[in-house]
mmCIF file of C-alpha atoms in Angstrom:
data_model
loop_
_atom_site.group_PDB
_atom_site.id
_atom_site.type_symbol
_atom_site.label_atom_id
_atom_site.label_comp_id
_atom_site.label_asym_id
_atom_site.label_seq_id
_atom_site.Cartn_x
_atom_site.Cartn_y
_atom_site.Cartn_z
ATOM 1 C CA UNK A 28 6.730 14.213 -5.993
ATOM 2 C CA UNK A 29 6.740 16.316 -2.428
ATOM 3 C CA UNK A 30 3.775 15.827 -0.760
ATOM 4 C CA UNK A 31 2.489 18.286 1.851
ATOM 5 C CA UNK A 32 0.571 17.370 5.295
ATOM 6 C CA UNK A 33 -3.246 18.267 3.032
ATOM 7 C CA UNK A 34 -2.365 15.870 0.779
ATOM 8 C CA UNK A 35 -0.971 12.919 3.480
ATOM 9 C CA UNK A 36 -4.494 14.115 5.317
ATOM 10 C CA UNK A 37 -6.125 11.924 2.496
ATOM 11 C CA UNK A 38 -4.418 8.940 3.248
ATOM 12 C CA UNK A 39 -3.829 9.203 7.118
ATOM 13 C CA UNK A 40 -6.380 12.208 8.567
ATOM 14 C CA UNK A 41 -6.158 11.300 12.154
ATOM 15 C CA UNK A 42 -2.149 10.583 12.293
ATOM 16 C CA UNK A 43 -1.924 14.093 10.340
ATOM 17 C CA UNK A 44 -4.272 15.588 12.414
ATOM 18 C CA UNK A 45 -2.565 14.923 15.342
ATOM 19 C CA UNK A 46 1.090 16.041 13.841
ATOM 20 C CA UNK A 47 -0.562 19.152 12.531
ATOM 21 C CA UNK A 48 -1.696 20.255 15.552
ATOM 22 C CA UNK A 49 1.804 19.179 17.689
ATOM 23 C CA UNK A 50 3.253 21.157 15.194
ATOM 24 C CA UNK A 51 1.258 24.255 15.683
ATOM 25 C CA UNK A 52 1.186 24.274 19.018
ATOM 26 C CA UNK A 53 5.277 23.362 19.199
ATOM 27 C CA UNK A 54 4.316 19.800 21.193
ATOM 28 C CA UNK A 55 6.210 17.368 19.332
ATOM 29 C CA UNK A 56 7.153 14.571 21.398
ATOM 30 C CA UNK A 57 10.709 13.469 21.515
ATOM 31 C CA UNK A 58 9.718 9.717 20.327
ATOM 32 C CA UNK A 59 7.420 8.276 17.201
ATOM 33 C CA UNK A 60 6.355 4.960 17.012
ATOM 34 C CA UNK A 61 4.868 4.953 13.310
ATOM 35 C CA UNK A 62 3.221 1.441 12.874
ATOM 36 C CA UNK A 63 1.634 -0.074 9.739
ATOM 37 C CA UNK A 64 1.795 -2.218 6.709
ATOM 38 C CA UNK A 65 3.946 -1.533 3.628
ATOM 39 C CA UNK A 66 2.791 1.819 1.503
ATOM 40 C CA UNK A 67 0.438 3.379 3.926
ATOM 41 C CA UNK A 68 2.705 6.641 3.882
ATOM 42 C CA UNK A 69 4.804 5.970 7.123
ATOM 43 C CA UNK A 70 8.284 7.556 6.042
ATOM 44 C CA UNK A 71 6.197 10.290 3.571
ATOM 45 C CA UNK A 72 5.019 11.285 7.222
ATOM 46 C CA UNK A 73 8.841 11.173 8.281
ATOM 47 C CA UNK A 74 10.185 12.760 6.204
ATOM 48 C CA UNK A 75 7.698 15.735 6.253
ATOM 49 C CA UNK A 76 7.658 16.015 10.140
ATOM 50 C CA UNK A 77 11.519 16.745 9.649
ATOM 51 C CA UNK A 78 10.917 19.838 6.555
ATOM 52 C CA UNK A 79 7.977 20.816 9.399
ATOM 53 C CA UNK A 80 10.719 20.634 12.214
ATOM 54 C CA UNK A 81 13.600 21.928 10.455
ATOM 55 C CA UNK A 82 11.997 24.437 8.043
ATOM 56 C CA UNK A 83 13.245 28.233 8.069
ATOM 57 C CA UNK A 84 9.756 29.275 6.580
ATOM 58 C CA UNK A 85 6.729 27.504 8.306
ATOM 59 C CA UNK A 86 3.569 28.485 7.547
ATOM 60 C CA UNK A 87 1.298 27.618 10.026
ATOM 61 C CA UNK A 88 2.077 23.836 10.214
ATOM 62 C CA UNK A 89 3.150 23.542 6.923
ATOM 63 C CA UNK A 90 6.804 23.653 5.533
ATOM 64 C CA UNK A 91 7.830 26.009 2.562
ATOM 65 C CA UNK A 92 9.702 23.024 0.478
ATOM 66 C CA UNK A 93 11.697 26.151 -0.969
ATOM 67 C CA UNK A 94 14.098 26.946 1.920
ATOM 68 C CA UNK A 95 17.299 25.754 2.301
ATOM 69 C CA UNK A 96 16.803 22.950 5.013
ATOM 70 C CA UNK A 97 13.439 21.671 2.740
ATOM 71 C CA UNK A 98 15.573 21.068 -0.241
ATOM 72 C CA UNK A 99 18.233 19.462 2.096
ATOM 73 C CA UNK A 100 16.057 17.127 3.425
ATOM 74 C CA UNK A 101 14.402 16.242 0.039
ATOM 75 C CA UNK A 102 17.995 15.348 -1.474
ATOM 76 C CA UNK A 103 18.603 13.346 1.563
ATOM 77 C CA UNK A 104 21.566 15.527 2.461
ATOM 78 C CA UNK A 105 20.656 17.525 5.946
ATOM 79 C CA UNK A 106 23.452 17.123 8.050
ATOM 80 C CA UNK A 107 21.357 17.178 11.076
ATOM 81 C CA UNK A 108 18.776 14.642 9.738
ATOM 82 C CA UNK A 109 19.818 10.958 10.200
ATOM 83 C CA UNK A 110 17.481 7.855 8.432
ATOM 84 C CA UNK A 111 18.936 4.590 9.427
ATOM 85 C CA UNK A 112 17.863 1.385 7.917
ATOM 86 C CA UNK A 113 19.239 -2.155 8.576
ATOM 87 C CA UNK A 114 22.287 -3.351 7.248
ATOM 88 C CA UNK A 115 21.550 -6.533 5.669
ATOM 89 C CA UNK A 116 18.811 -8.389 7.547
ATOM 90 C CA UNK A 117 19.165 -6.574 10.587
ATOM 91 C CA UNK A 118 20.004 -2.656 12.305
ATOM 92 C CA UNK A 119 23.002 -3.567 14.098
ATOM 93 C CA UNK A 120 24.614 -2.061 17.315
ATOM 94 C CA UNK A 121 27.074 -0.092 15.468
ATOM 95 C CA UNK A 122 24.548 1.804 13.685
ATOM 96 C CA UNK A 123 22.737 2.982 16.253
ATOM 97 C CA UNK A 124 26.609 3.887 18.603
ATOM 98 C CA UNK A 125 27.458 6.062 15.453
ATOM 99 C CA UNK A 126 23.914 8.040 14.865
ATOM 100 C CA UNK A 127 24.315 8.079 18.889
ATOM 101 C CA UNK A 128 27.947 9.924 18.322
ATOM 102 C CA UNK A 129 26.746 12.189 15.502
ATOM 103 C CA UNK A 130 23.913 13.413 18.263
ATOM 104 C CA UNK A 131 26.744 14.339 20.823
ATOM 105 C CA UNK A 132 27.614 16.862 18.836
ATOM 106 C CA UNK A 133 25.564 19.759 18.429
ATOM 107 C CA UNK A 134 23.444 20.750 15.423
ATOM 108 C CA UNK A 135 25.728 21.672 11.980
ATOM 109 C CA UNK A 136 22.538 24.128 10.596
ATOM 110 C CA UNK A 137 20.717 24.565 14.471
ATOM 111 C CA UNK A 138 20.392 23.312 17.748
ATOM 112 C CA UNK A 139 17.599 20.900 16.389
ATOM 113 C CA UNK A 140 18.091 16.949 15.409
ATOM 114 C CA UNK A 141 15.929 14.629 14.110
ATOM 115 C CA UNK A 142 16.701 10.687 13.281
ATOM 116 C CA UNK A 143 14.521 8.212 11.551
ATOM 117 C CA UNK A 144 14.661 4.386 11.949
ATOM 118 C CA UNK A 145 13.083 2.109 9.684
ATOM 119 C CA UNK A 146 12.096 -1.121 9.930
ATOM 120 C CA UNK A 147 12.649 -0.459 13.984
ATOM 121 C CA UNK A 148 12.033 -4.173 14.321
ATOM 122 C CA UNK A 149 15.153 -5.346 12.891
ATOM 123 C CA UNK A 150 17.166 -4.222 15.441
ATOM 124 C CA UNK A 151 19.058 -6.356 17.102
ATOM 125 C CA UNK A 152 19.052 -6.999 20.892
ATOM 126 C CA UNK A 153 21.919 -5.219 21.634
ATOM 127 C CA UNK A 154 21.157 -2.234 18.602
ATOM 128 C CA UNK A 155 17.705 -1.917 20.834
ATOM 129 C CA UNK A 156 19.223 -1.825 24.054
ATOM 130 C CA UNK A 157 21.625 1.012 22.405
ATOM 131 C CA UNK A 158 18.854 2.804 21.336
ATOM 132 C CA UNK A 159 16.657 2.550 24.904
ATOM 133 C CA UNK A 160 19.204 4.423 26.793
ATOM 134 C CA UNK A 161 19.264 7.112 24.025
ATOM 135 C CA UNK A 162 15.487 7.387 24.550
ATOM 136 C CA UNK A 163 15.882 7.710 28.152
ATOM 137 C CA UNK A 164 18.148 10.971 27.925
ATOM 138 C CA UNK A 165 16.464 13.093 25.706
ATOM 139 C CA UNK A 166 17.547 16.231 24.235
ATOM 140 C CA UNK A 167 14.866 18.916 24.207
ATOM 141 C CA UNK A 168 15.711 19.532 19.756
ATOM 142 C CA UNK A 169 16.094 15.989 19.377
ATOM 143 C CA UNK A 170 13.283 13.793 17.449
ATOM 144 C CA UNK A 171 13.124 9.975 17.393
ATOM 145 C CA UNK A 172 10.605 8.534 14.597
ATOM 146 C CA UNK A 173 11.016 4.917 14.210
ATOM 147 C CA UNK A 174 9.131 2.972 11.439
ATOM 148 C CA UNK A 175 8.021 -0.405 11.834
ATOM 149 C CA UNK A 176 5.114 -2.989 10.098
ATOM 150 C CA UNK A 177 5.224 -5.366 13.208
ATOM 151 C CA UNK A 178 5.508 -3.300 16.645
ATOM 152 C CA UNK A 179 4.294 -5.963 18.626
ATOM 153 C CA UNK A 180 8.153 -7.473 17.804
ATOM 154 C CA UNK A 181 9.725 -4.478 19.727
ATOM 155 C CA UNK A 182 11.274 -4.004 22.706
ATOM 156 C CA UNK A 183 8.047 -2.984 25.387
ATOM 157 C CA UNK A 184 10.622 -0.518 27.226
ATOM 158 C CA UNK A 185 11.098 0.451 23.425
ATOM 159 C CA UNK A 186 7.986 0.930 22.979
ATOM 160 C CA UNK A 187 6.663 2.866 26.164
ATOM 161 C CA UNK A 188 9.425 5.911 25.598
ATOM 162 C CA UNK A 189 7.914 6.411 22.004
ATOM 163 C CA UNK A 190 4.334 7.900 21.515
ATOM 164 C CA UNK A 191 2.435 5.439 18.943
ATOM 165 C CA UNK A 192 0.644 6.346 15.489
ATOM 166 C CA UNK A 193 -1.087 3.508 13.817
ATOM 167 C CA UNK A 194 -1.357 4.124 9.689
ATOM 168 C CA UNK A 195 -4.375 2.493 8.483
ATOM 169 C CA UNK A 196 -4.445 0.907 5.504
ATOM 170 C CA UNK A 197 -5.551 2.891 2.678
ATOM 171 C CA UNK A 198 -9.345 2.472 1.331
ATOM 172 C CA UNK A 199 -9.304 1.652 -2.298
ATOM 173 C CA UNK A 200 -11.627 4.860 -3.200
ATOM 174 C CA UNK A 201 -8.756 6.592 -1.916
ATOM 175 C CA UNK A 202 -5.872 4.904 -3.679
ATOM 176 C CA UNK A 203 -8.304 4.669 -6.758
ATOM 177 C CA UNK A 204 -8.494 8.277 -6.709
ATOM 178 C CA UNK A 205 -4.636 8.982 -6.064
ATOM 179 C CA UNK A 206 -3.872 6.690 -9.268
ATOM 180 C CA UNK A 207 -5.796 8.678 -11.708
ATOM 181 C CA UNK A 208 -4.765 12.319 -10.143
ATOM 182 C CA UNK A 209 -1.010 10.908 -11.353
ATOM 183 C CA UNK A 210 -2.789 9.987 -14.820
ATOM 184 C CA UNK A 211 -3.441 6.233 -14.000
ATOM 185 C CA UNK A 212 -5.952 5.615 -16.290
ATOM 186 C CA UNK A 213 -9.571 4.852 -14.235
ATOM 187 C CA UNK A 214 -9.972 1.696 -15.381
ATOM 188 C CA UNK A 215 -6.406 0.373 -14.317
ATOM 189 C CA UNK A 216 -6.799 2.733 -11.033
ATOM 190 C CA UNK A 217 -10.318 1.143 -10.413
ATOM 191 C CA UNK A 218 -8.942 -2.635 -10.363
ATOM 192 C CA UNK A 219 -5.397 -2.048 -8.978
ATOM 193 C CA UNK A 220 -6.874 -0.043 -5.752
ATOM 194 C CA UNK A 221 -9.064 -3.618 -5.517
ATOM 195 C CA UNK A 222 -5.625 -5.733 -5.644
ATOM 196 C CA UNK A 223 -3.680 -3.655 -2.674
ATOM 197 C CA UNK A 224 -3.858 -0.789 -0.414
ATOM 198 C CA UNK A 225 0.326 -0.391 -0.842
ATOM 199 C CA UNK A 226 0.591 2.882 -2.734
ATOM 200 C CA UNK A 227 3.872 1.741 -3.780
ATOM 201 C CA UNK A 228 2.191 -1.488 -5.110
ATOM 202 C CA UNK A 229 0.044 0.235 -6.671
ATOM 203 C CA UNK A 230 1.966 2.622 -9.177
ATOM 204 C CA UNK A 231 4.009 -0.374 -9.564
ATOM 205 C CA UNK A 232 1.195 -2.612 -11.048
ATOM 206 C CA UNK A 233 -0.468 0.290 -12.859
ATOM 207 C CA UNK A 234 2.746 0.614 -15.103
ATOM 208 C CA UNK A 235 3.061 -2.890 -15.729
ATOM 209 C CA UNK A 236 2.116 -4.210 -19.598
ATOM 210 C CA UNK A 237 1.153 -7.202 -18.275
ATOM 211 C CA UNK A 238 -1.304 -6.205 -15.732
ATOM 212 C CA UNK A 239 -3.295 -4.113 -18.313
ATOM 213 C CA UNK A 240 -2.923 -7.711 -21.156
ATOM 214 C CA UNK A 241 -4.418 -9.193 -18.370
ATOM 215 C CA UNK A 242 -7.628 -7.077 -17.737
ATOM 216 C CA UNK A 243 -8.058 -7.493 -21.749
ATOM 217 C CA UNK A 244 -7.424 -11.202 -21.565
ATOM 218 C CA UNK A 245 -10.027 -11.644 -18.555
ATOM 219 C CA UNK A 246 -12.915 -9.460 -20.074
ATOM 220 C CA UNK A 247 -12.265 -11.628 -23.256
ATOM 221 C CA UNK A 248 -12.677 -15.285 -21.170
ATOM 222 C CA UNK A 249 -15.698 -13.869 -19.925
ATOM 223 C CA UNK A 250 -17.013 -13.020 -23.478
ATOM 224 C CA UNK A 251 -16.411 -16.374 -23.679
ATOM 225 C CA UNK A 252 -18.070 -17.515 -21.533
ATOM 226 C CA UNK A 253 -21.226 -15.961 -22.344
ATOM 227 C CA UNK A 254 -21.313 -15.965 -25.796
ATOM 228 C CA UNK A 255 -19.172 -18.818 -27.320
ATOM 229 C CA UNK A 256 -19.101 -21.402 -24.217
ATOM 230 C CA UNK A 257 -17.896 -24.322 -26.061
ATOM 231 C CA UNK A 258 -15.014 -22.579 -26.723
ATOM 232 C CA UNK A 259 -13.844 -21.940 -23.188
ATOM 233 C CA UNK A 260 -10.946 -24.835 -22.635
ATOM 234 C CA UNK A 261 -9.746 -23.995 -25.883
ATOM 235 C CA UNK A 262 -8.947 -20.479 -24.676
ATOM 236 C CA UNK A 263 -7.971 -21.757 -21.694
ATOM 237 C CA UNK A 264 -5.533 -23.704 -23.419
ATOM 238 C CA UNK A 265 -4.497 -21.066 -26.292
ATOM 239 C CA UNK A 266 -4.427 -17.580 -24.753
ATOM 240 C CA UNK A 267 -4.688 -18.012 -20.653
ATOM 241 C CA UNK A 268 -1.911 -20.339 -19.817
ATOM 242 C CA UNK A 269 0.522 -18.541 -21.254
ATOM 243 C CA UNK A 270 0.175 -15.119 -19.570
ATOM 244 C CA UNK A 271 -1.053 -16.015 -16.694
ATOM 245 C CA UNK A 272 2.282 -18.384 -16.366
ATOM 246 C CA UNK A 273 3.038 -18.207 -12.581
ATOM 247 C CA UNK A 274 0.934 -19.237 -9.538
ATOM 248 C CA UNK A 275 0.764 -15.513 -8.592
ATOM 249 C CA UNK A 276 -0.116 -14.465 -11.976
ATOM 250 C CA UNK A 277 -3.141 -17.047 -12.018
ATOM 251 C CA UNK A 278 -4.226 -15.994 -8.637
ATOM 252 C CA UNK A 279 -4.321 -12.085 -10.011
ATOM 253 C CA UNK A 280 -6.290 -14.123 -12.975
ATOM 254 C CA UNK A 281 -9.092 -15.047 -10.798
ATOM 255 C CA UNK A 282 -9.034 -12.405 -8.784
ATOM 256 C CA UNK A 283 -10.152 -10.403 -11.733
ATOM 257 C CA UNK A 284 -12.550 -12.607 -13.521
ATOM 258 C CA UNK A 285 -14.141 -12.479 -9.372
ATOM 259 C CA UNK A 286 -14.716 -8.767 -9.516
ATOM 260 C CA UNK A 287 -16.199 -9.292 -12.715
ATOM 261 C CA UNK A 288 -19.054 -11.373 -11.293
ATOM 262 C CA UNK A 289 -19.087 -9.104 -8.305
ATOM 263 C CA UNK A 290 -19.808 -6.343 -10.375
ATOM 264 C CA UNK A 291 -22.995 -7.911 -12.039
ATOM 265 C CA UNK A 292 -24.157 -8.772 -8.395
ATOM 266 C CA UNK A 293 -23.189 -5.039 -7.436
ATOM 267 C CA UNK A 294 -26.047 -4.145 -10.599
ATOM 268 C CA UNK A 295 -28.122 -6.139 -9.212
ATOM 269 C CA UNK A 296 -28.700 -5.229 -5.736
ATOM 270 C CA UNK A 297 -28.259 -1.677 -6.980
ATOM 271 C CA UNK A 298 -24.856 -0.708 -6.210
ATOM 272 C CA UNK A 299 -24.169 0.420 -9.894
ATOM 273 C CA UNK A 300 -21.254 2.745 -8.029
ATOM 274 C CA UNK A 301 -19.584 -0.191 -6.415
ATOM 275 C CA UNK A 302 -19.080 -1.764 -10.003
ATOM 276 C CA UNK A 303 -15.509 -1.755 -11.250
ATOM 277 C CA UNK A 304 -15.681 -2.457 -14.422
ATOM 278 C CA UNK A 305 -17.569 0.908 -14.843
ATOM 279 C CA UNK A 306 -16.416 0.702 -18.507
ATOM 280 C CA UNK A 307 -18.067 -2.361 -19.243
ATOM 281 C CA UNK A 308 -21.285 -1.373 -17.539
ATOM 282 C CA UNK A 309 -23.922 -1.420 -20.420
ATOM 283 C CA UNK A 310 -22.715 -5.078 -20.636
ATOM 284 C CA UNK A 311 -22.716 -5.887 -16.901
ATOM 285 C CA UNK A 312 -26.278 -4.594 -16.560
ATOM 286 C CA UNK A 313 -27.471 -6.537 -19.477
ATOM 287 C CA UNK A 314 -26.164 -10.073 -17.638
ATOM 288 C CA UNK A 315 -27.303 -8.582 -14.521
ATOM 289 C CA UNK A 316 -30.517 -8.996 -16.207
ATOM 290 C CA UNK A 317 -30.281 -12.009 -17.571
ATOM 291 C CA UNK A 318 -28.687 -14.040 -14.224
ATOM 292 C CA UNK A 319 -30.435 -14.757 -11.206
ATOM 293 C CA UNK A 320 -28.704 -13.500 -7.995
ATOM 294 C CA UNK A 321 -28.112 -16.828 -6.690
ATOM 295 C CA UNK A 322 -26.152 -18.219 -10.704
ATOM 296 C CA UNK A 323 -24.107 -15.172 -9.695
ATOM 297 C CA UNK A 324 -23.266 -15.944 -6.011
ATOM 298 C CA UNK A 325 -22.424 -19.903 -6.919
ATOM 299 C CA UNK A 326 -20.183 -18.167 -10.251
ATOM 300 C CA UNK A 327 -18.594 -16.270 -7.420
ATOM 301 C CA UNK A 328 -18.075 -19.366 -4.746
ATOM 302 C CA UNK A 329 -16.603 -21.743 -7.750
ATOM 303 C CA UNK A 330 -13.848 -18.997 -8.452
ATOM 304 C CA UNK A 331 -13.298 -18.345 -4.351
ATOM 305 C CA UNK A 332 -12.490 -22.450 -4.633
ATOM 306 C CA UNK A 333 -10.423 -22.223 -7.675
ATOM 307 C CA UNK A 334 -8.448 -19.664 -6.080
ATOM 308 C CA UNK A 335 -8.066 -21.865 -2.498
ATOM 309 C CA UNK A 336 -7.318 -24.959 -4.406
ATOM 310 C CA UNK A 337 -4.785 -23.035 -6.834
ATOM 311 C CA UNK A 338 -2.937 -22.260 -3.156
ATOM 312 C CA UNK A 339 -3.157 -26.427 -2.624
ATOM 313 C CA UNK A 340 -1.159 -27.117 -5.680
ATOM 314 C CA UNK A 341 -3.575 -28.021 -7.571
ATOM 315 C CA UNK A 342 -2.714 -28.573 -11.724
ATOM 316 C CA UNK A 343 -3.073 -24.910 -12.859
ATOM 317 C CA UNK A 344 -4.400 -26.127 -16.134
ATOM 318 C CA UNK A 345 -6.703 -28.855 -15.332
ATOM 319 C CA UNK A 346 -8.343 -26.361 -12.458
ATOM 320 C CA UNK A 347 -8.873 -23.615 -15.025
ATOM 321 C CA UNK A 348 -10.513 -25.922 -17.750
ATOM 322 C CA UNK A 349 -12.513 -27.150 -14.906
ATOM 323 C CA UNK A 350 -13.171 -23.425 -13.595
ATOM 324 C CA UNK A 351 -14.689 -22.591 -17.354
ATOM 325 C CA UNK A 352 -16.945 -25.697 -17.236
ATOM 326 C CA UNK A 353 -18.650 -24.495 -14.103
ATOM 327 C CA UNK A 354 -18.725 -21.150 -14.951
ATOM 328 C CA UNK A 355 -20.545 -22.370 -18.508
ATOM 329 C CA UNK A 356 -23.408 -23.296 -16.885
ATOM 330 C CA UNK A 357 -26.657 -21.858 -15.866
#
């Protein structure tokens, strides 16, 4: 899907504001630093700032995505637009002394050049020494945008040559949002934009079977809970173990059956629009009711110390039938 700088203005508004305005004014700098975690839009950014810098029909600071350079860049095919990304575990010297070659000579389409490293950190020692004297000369139509999640592993003479963005991670309202605008239904979108703030993480889990089984098998241990305790363990034992059949799968588990509980303490300190299981909210108010604040909060605590002594190896089974007990009472 191409993605224009409005849209990235959700995500990142004061990286985009920034670019914008370079743009507009014709002030791009020569060198990008874009730092942040995974899936906070870093090469979406990238790869827009070239259609921005490269485009035959700007408007404003926005490209046309129709021209001929747009569609170019979007197939990954512009001859004068370079993306480099490591060869293995690493961006080796040789990468960088061919990109540095293609750059000698001048533009195929223009004058103007742009190149994109990602994962800037992997470059080796002698890669980032290659690079350094490339950002020493630069050449007026030349860009530099390099992509990293850990900048503080980078050369410092790296570093100091490149003007710095810092991507944010994304707030979940926002990612919530984005899910169900590409027809995530709200319910998925409202607990997968509680599990990660990687957008790519997040259409990923949103599509998976077994992430939507295990909202349904959660709600139904809960049911459980309240209305047939006795028969907890035996659920535990019949229908839990078996999907959730991998440490990370159990953790997921109890992060779940945790926002759960949240959501009845949302109700009832009266943040009904912080609840996320907004379609279960007739039955969330009704325990809200029925609970005391501080049953809640010690619910809450017992699954925070299921989910720490999961991580300590702990026998997945005997912790959840133990889990279920605690939960049972009050």
């Amino acid at each position: 899907m191409k993605k224009n700088w409005q849209e990235l203005a959700t995500y990142q508004p004061r990286v985009i504001k920034l670019l914008a305005n370079s743009i507009e004014k014709e002030r791009l700098a020569h060198a990008y630093l874009f730092e942040g975690k995974k899936g906070t839009g870093k090469k979406d950014v990238g790869i827009l700032l070239a259609k921005s810098f490269l485009c035959e029909d700007l408007q404003d600071y926005e490209p046309c995505q129709n021209c001929k350079n747009c569609k170019r860049i979007d197939s990954g095919n512009h001859p004068d637009v370079h993306i480099i990304e490591p060869d293995g575990l690493s961006i080796k010297k040789g990468q960088i002394q061919e990109l540095q070659e293609e750059f000698s000579k001048s533009g195929v389409e223009s004058s103007k050049k742009l190149y994109m490293i990602v994962h800037a950190d992997k470059m080796t020692v002698n890669a980032a020494n290659s690079l350094l004297k490339f950002l020493e000369e630069p050449n007026a139509n030349t860009i530099a945008i390099l992509l990293t999640e850990q900048y503080h592993k980078m050369l410092n003479t790296i570093l100091s040559r490149c003007q710095l963005l810092s991507f944010h991670p994304l707030q979940p309202k926002v990612l919530q949002e984005t899910l169900k605008e590409s027809g995530v239904s709200p319910n998925i979108a409202a607990l997968v934009s509680q599990l990660t703030n990687d957008t790519d993480a997040a259409f990923e889990l949103s599509k998976d079977d077994w992430f939507a089984q295990a909202r349904t098998k959660v709600i139904k241990l809960y049911e459980v809970l309240v209305n047939r305790k006795g028969q907890a363990p035996l659920y535990i034992h019949t229908e839990w173990m078996s999907h959730f059949n991998d440490k990370e799968k159990q953790d997921t588990g109890l992060d779940l059956l945790l926002y759960l509980y949240k959501d009845i303490l949302s109700v009832q300190v009266g943040n009904d629009e912080q609840v996320i299981f907004q379609d279960l909210m007739q039955l969330v108010k009704q325990h809200a009711l029925q609970m005391t604040q501080r049953s809640v909060t010690e619910k809450i605590t017992s699954i925070l110390e299921a989910k720490k002594r999961l991580h300590a190896n702990v026998n997945p089974q005997l912790l959840m039938e133990q889990l279920v007990l605690t939960l049972q009472e009050g």
